[in-house]
PDB file of C-alpha atoms in Angstrom:
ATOM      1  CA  UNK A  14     119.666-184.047 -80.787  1.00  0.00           C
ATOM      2  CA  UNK A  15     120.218-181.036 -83.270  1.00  0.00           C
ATOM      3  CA  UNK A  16     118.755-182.732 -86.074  1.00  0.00           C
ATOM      4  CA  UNK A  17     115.456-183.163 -83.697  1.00  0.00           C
ATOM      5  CA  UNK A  18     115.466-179.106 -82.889  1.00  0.00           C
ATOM      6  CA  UNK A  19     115.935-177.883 -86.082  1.00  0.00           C
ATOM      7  CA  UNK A  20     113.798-180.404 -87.883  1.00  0.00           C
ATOM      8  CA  UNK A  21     110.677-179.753 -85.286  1.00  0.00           C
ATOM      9  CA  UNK A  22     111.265-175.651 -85.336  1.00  0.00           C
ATOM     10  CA  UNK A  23     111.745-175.763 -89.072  1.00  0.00           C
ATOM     11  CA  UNK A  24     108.221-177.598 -89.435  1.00  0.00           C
ATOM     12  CA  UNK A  25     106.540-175.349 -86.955  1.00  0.00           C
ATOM     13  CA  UNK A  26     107.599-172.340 -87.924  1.00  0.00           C
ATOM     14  CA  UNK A  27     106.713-173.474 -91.347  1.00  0.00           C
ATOM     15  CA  UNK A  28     102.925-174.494 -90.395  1.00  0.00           C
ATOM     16  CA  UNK A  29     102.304-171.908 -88.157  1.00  0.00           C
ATOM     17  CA  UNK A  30     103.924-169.048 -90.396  1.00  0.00           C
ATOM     18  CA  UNK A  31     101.529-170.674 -93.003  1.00  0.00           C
ATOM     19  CA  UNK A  32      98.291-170.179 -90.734  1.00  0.00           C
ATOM     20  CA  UNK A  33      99.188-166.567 -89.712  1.00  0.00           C
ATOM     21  CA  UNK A  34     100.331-164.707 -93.156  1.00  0.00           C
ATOM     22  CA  UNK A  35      96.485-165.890 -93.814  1.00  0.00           C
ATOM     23  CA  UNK A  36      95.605-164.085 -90.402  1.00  0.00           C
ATOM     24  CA  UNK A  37      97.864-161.116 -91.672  1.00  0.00           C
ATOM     25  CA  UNK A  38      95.966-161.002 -95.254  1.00  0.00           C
ATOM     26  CA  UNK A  39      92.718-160.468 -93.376  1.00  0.00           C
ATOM     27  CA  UNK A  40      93.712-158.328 -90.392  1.00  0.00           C
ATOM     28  CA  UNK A  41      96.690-156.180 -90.192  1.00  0.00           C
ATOM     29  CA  UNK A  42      97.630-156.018 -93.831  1.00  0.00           C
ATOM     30  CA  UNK A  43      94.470-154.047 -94.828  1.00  0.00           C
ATOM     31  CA  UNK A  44      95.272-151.435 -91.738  1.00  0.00           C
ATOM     32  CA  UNK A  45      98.240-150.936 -92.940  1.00  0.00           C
ATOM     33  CA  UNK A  46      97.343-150.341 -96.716  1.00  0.00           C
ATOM     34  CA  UNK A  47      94.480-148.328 -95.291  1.00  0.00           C
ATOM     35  CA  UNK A  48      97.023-145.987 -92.990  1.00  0.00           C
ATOM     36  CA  UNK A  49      99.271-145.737 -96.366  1.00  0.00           C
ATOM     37  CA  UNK A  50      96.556-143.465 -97.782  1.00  0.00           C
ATOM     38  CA  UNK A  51      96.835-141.097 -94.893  1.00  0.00           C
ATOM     39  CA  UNK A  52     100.549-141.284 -95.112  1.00  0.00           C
ATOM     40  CA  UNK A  53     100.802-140.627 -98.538  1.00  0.00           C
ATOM     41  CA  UNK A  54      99.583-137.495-100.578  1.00  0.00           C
ATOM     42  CA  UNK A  55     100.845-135.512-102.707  1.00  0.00           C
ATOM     43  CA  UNK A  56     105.242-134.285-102.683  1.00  0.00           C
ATOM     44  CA  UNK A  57     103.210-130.827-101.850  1.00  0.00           C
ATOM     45  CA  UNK A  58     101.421-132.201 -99.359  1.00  0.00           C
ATOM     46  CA  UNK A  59     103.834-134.654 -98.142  1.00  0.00           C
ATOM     47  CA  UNK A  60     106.899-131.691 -97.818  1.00  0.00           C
ATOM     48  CA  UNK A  61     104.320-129.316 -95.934  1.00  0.00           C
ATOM     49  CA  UNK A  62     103.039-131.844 -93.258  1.00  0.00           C
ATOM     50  CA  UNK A  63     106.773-133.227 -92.656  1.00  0.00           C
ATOM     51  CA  UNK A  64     108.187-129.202 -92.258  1.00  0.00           C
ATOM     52  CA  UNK A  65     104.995-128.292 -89.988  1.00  0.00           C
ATOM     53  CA  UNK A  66     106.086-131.434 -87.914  1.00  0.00           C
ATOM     54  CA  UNK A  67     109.920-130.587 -87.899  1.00  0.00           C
ATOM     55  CA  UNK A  68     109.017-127.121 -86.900  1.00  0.00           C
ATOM     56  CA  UNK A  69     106.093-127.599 -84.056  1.00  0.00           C
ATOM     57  CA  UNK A  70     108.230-131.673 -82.582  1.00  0.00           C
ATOM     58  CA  UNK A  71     112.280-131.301 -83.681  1.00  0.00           C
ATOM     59  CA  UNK A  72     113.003-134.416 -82.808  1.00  0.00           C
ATOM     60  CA  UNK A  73     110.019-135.986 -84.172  1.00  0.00           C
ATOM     61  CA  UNK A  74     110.586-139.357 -87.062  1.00  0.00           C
ATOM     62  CA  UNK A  75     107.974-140.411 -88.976  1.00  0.00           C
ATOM     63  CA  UNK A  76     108.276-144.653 -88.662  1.00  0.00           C
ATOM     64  CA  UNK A  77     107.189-145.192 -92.457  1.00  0.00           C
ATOM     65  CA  UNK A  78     108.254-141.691 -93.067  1.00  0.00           C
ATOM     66  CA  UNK A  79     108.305-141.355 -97.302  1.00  0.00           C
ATOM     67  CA  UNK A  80     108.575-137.356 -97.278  1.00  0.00           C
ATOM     68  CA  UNK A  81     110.928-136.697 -99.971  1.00  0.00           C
ATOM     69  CA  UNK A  82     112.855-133.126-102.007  1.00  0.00           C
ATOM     70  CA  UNK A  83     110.737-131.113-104.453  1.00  0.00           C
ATOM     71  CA  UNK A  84     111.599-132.797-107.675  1.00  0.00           C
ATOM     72  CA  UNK A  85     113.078-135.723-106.445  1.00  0.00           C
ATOM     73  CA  UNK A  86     111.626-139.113-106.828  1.00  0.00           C
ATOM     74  CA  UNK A  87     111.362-141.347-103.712  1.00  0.00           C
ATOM     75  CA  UNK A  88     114.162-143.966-103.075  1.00  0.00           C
ATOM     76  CA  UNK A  89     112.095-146.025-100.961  1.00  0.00           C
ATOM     77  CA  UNK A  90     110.666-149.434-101.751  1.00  0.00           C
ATOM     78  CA  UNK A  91     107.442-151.135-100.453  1.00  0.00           C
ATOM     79  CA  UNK A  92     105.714-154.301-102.236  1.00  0.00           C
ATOM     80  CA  UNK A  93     102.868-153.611-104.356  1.00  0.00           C
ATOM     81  CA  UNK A  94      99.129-154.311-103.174  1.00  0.00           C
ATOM     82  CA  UNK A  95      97.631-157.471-103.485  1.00  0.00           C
ATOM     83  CA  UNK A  96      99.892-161.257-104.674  1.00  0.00           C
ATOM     84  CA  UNK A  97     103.033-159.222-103.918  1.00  0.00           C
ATOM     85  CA  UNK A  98     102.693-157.744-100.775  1.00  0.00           C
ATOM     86  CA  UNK A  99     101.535-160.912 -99.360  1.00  0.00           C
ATOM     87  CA  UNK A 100     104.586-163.155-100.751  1.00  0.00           C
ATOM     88  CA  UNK A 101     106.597-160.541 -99.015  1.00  0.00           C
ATOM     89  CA  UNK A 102     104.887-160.890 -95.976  1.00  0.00           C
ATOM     90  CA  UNK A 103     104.577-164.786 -95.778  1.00  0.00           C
ATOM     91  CA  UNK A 104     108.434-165.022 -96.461  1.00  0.00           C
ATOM     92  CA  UNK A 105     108.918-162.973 -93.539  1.00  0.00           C
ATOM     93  CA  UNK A 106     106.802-164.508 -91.257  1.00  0.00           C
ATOM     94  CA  UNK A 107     107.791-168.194 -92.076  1.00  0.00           C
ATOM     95  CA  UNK A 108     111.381-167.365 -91.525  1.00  0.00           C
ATOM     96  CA  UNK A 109     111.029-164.998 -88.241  1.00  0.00           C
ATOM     97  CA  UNK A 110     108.665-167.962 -87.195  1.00  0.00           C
ATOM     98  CA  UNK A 111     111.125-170.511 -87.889  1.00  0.00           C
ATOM     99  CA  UNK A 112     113.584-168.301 -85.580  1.00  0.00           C
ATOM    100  CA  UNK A 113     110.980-168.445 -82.455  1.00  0.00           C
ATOM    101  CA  UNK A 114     110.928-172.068 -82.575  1.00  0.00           C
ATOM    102  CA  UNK A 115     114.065-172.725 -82.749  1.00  0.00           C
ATOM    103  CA  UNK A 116     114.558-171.009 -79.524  1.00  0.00           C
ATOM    104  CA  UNK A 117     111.891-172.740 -78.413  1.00  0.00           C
ATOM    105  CA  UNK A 118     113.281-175.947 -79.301  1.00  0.00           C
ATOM    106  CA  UNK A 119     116.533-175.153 -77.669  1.00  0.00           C
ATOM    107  CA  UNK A 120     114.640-174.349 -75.170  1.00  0.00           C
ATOM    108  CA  UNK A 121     112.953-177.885 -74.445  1.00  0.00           C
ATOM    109  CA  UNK A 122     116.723-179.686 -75.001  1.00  0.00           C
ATOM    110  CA  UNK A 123     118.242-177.258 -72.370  1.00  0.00           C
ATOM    111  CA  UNK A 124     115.422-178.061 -69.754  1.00  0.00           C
ATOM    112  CA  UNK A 125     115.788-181.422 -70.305  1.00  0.00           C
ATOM    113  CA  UNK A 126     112.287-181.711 -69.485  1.00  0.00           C
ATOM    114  CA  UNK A 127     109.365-184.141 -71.318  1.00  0.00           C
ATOM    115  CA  UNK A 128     107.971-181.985 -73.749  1.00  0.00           C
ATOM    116  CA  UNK A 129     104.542-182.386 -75.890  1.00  0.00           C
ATOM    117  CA  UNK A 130     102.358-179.874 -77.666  1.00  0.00           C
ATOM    118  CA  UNK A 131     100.989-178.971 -74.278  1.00  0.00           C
ATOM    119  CA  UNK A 132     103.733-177.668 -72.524  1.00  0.00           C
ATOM    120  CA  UNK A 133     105.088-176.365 -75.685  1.00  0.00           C
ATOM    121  CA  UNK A 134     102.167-173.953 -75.616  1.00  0.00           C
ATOM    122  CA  UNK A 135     102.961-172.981 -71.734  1.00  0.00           C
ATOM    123  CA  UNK A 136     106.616-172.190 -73.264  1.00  0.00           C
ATOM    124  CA  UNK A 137     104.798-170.142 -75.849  1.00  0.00           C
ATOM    125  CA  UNK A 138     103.295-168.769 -73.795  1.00  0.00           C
ATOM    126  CA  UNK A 139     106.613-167.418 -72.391  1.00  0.00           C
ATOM    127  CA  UNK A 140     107.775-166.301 -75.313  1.00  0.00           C
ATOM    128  CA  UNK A 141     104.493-164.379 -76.522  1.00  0.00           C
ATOM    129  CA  UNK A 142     105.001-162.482 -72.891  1.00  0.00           C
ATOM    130  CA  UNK A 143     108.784-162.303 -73.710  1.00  0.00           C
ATOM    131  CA  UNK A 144     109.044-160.843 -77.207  1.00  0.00           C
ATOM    132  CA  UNK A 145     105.518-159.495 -78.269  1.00  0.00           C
ATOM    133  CA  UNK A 146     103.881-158.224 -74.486  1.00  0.00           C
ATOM    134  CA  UNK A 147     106.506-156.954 -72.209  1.00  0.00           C
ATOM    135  CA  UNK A 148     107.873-154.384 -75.599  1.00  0.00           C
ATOM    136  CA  UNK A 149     104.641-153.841 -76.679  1.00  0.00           C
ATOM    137  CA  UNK A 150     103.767-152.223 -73.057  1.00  0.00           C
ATOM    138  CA  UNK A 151     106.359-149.381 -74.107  1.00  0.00           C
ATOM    139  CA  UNK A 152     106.496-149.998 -77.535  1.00  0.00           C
ATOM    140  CA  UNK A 153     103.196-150.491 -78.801  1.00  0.00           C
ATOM    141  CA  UNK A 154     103.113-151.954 -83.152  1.00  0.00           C
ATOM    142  CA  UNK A 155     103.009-148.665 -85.205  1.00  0.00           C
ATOM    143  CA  UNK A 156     101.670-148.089 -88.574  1.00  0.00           C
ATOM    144  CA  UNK A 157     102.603-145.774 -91.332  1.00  0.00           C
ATOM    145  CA  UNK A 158     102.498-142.392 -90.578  1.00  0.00           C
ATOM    146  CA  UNK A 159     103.088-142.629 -87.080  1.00  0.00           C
ATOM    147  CA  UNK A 160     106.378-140.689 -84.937  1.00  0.00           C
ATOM    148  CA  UNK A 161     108.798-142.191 -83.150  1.00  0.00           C
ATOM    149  CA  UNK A 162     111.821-141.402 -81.365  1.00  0.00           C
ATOM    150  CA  UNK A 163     115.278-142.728 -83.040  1.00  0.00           C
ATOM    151  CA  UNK A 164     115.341-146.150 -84.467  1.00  0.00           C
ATOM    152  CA  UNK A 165     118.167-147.337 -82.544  1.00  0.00           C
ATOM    153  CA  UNK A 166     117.142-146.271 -79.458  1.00  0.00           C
ATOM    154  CA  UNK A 167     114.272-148.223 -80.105  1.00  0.00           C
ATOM    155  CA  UNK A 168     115.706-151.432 -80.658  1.00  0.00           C
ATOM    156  CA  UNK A 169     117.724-151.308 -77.785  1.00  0.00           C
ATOM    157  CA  UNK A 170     115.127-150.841 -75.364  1.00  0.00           C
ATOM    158  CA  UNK A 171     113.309-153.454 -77.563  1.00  0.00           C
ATOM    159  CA  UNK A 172     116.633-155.913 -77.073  1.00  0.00           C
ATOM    160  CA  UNK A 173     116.727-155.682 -73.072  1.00  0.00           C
ATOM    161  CA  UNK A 174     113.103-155.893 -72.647  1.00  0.00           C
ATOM    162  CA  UNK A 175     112.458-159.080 -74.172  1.00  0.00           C
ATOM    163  CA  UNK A 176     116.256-160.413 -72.802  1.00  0.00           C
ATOM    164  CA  UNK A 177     115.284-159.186 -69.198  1.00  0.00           C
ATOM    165  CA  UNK A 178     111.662-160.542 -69.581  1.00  0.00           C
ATOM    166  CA  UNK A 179     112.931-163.933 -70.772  1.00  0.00           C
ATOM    167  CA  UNK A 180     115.410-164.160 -68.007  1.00  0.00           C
ATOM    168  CA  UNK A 181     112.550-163.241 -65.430  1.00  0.00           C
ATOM    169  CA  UNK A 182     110.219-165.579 -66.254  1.00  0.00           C
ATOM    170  CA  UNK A 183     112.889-168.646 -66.313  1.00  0.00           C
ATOM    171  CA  UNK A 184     113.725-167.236 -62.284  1.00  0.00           C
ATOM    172  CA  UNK A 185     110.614-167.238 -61.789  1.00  0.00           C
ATOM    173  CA  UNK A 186     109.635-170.551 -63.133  1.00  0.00           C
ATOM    174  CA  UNK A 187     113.248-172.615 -62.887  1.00  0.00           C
ATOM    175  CA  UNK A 188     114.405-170.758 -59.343  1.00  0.00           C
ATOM    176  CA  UNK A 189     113.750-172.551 -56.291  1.00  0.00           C
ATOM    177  CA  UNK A 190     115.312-169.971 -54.546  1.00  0.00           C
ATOM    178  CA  UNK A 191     113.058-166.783 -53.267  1.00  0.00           C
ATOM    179  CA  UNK A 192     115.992-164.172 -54.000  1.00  0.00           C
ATOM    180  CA  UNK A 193     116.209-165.472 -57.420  1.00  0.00           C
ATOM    181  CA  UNK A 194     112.441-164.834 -58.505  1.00  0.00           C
ATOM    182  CA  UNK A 195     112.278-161.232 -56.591  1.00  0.00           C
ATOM    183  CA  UNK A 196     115.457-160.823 -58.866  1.00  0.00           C
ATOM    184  CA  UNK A 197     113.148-162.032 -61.617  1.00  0.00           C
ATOM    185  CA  UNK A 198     110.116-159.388 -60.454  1.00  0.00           C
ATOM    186  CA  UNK A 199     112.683-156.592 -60.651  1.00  0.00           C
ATOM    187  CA  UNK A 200     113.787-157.599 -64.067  1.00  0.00           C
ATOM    188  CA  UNK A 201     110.657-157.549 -65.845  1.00  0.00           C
ATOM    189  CA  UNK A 202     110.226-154.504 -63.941  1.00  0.00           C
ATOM    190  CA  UNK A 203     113.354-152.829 -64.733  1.00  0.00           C
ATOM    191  CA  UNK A 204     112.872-151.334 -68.522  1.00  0.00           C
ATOM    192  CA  UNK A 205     109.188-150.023 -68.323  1.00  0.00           C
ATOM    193  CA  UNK A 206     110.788-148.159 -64.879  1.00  0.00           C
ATOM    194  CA  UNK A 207     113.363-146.779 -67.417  1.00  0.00           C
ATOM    195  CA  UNK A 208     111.065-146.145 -69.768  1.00  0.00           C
ATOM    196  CA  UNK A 209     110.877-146.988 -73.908  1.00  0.00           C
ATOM    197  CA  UNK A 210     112.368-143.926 -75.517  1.00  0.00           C
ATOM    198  CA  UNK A 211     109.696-141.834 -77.183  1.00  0.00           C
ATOM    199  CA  UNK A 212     109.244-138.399 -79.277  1.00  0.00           C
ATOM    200  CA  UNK A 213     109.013-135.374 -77.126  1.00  0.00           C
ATOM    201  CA  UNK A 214     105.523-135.133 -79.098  1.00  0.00           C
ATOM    202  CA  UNK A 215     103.218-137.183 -80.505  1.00  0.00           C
ATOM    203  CA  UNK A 216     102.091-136.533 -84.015  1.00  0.00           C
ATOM    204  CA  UNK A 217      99.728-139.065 -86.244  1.00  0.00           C
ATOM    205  CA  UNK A 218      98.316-138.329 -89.707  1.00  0.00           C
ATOM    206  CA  UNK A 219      96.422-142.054 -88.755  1.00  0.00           C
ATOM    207  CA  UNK A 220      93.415-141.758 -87.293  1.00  0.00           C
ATOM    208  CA  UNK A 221      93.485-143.425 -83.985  1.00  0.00           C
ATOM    209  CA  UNK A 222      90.344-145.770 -84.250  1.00  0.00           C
ATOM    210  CA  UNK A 223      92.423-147.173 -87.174  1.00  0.00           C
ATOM    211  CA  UNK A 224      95.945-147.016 -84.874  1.00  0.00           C
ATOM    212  CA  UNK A 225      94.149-148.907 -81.602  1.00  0.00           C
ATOM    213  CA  UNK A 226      92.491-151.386 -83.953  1.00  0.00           C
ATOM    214  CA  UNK A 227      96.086-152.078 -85.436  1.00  0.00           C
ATOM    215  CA  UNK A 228      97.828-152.703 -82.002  1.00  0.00           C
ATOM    216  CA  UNK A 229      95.116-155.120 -81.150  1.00  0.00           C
ATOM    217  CA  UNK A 230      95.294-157.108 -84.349  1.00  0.00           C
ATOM    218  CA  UNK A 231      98.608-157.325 -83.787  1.00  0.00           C
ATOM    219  CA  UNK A 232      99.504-158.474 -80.526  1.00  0.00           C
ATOM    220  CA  UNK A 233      96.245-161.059 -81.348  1.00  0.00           C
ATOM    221  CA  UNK A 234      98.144-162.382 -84.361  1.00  0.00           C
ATOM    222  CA  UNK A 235     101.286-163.035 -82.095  1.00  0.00           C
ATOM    223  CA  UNK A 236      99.546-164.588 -79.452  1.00  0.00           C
ATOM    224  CA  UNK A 237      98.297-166.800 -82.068  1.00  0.00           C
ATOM    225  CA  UNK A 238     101.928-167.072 -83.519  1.00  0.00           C
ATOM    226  CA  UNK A 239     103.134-167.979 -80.607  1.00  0.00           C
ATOM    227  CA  UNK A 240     100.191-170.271 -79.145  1.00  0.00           C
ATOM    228  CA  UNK A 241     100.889-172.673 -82.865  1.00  0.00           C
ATOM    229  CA  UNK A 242     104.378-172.442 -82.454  1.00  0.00           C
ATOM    230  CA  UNK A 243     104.656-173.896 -79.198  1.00  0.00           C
ATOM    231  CA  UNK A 244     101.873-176.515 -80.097  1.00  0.00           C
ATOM    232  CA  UNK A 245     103.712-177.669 -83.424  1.00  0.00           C
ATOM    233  CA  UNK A 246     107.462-177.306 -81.593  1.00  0.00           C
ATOM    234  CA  UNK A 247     106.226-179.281 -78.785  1.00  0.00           C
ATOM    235  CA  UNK A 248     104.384-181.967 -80.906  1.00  0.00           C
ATOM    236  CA  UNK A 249     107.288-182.699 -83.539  1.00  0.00           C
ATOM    237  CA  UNK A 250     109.583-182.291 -80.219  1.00  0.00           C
ATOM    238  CA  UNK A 251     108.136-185.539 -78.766  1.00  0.00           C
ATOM    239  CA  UNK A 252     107.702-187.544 -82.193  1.00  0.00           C
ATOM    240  CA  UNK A 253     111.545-187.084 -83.291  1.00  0.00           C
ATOM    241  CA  UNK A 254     112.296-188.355 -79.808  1.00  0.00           C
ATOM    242  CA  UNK A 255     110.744-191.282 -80.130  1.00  0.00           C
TER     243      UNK A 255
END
C-alpha cells in the first residue's frame, strides 16, 4: 500500500512538475523578471520610494521588498536570469508537486474507492479549488513590488482557507447527511467572511495590466498543475494495484 502512494505521487509529481516549469518558462517567469525592473532602480531611488511609502501606508510591506541602507549592499538572494532561474524554479515545482500528489494519493487509499486517471482529475479538481482558488479569492499571486500586510498573518489565513476548503468539499461530497454539507457551505464560507488580512493601503510600483495578467497565468498554471497531477496520480494509482 505505501509503496503504491509514494511510488504513483513521486512519478506524477515528477511528470507533471516537468510539463509546468515549461509552462512557467513561458508565462509567469517573464512577468516576474519584467515586474523586477519596476521593483528595482537605483539605492536612491529604491530608499525614496520605500520612505514615501512608509510615510503616506505605515504598515505597508513590500512582498519582494529589496530596499536597502545608503551604502550598504543588499543581503538578499534571487537566481540569475535565464538556465539558473529556471533550475531553481523546476526544483521547486517538482518537489511542491510531488507534495500535492501525495496527498492525493493518500487521498484515493483513505476513500477506499476505485481510482483511475479520471477520477483522479475530479480529486484534482478538489485540490486546485482547495489550495490555489479558495486563497487566491483573498489572496490573489503577487509579484515583485507589490504590498502586503504581515507575512505571517498571511500564511495563516492561507493555512485555514485551504484546511477549511478541503474539509468542505469532502462534507459536501462524502456526507450523506444534510447538516454535515450546510456545515461544509459555512466552512468554505467562513475565512473570506473573516477576511484575508491586507495593508491598510494599496501601493504598486507594477503596473496593473502586468499584475492582472500575472494572477491569471497563475491560477491557469495550477489548474493545469493540478488537472496532470490528478491524471498521472490516478493512472499510476490503478497500475501499481494491479
Amino acid at each position: 500500500m505505501f509503496q503504491r502512494i509514494f511510488l504513483s505521487a513521486i512519478l506524477a509529481g515528477l511528470l507533471s512538475g516537468l510539463i509546468v516549469t515549461a509552462l512557467h518558462h513561458v508565462t509567469t517567469t517573464p512577468l516576474i523578471i519584467e515586474s523586477e525592473k519596476y521593483e528595482g532602480g537605483t539605492p536612491e531611488q529604491t530608499q525614496k520610494t520605500s520612505l514615501q511609502q512608509s510615510n503616506t501606508h505605515p504598515y505597508l510591506i513590500l512582498v519582494h521588498g529589496n530596499a536597502h541602507k545608503e551604502g550598504e549592499a543588499s543581503s538578499e538572494w534571487s537566481p540569475a536570469d535565464g538556465v539558473e532561474r529556471t533550475v531553481y524554479t523546476g526544483l521547486t515545482t517538482i518537489l511542491t508537486a510531488i507534495g500535492f500528489a501525495l496527498l492525493l494519493t493518500s487521498g484515493y487509499a483513505i476513500s477506499n474507492q476505485s481510482i483511475n486517471g479520471r477520477i483522479g482529475v475530479m480529486w484534482g479538481m478538489a485540490g486546485f479549488a482547495s489550495i490555489a482558488l479558495a486563497p487566491a479569492l483573498g489572496l490573489p499571486p503577487e509579484l515583485p513590488g507589490s504590498a502586503a500586510a504581515d507575512l505571517v498573518s498571511r500564511q495563516i489565513w492561507w493555512l485555514i482557507t485551504a484546511v477549511a476548503t478541503s474539509i468542505a468539499i469532502a462534507l459536501l461530497i462524502f456526507a450523506n447527511n444534510w447538516v454535515l454539507r450546510a456545515v461544509g457551505v459555512l466552512l468554505i464560507l467562513a475565512p473570506h467572511a473573516i477576511g484575508a488580512p491586507h495593508p491598510e493601503g494599496y501601493a504598486s510600483s507594477v503596473p496593473a495590466e502586468i499584475q492582472g495578467h500575472f494572477v491569471t497565468a497563475s491560477l491557469t498554471c495550477n489548474f493545469i498543475l493540478w488537472s496532470l497531477l490528478g491524471w498521472f496520480s490516478g493512472t499510476f494509482y490503478k497500475k501499481f494495484s494491479s
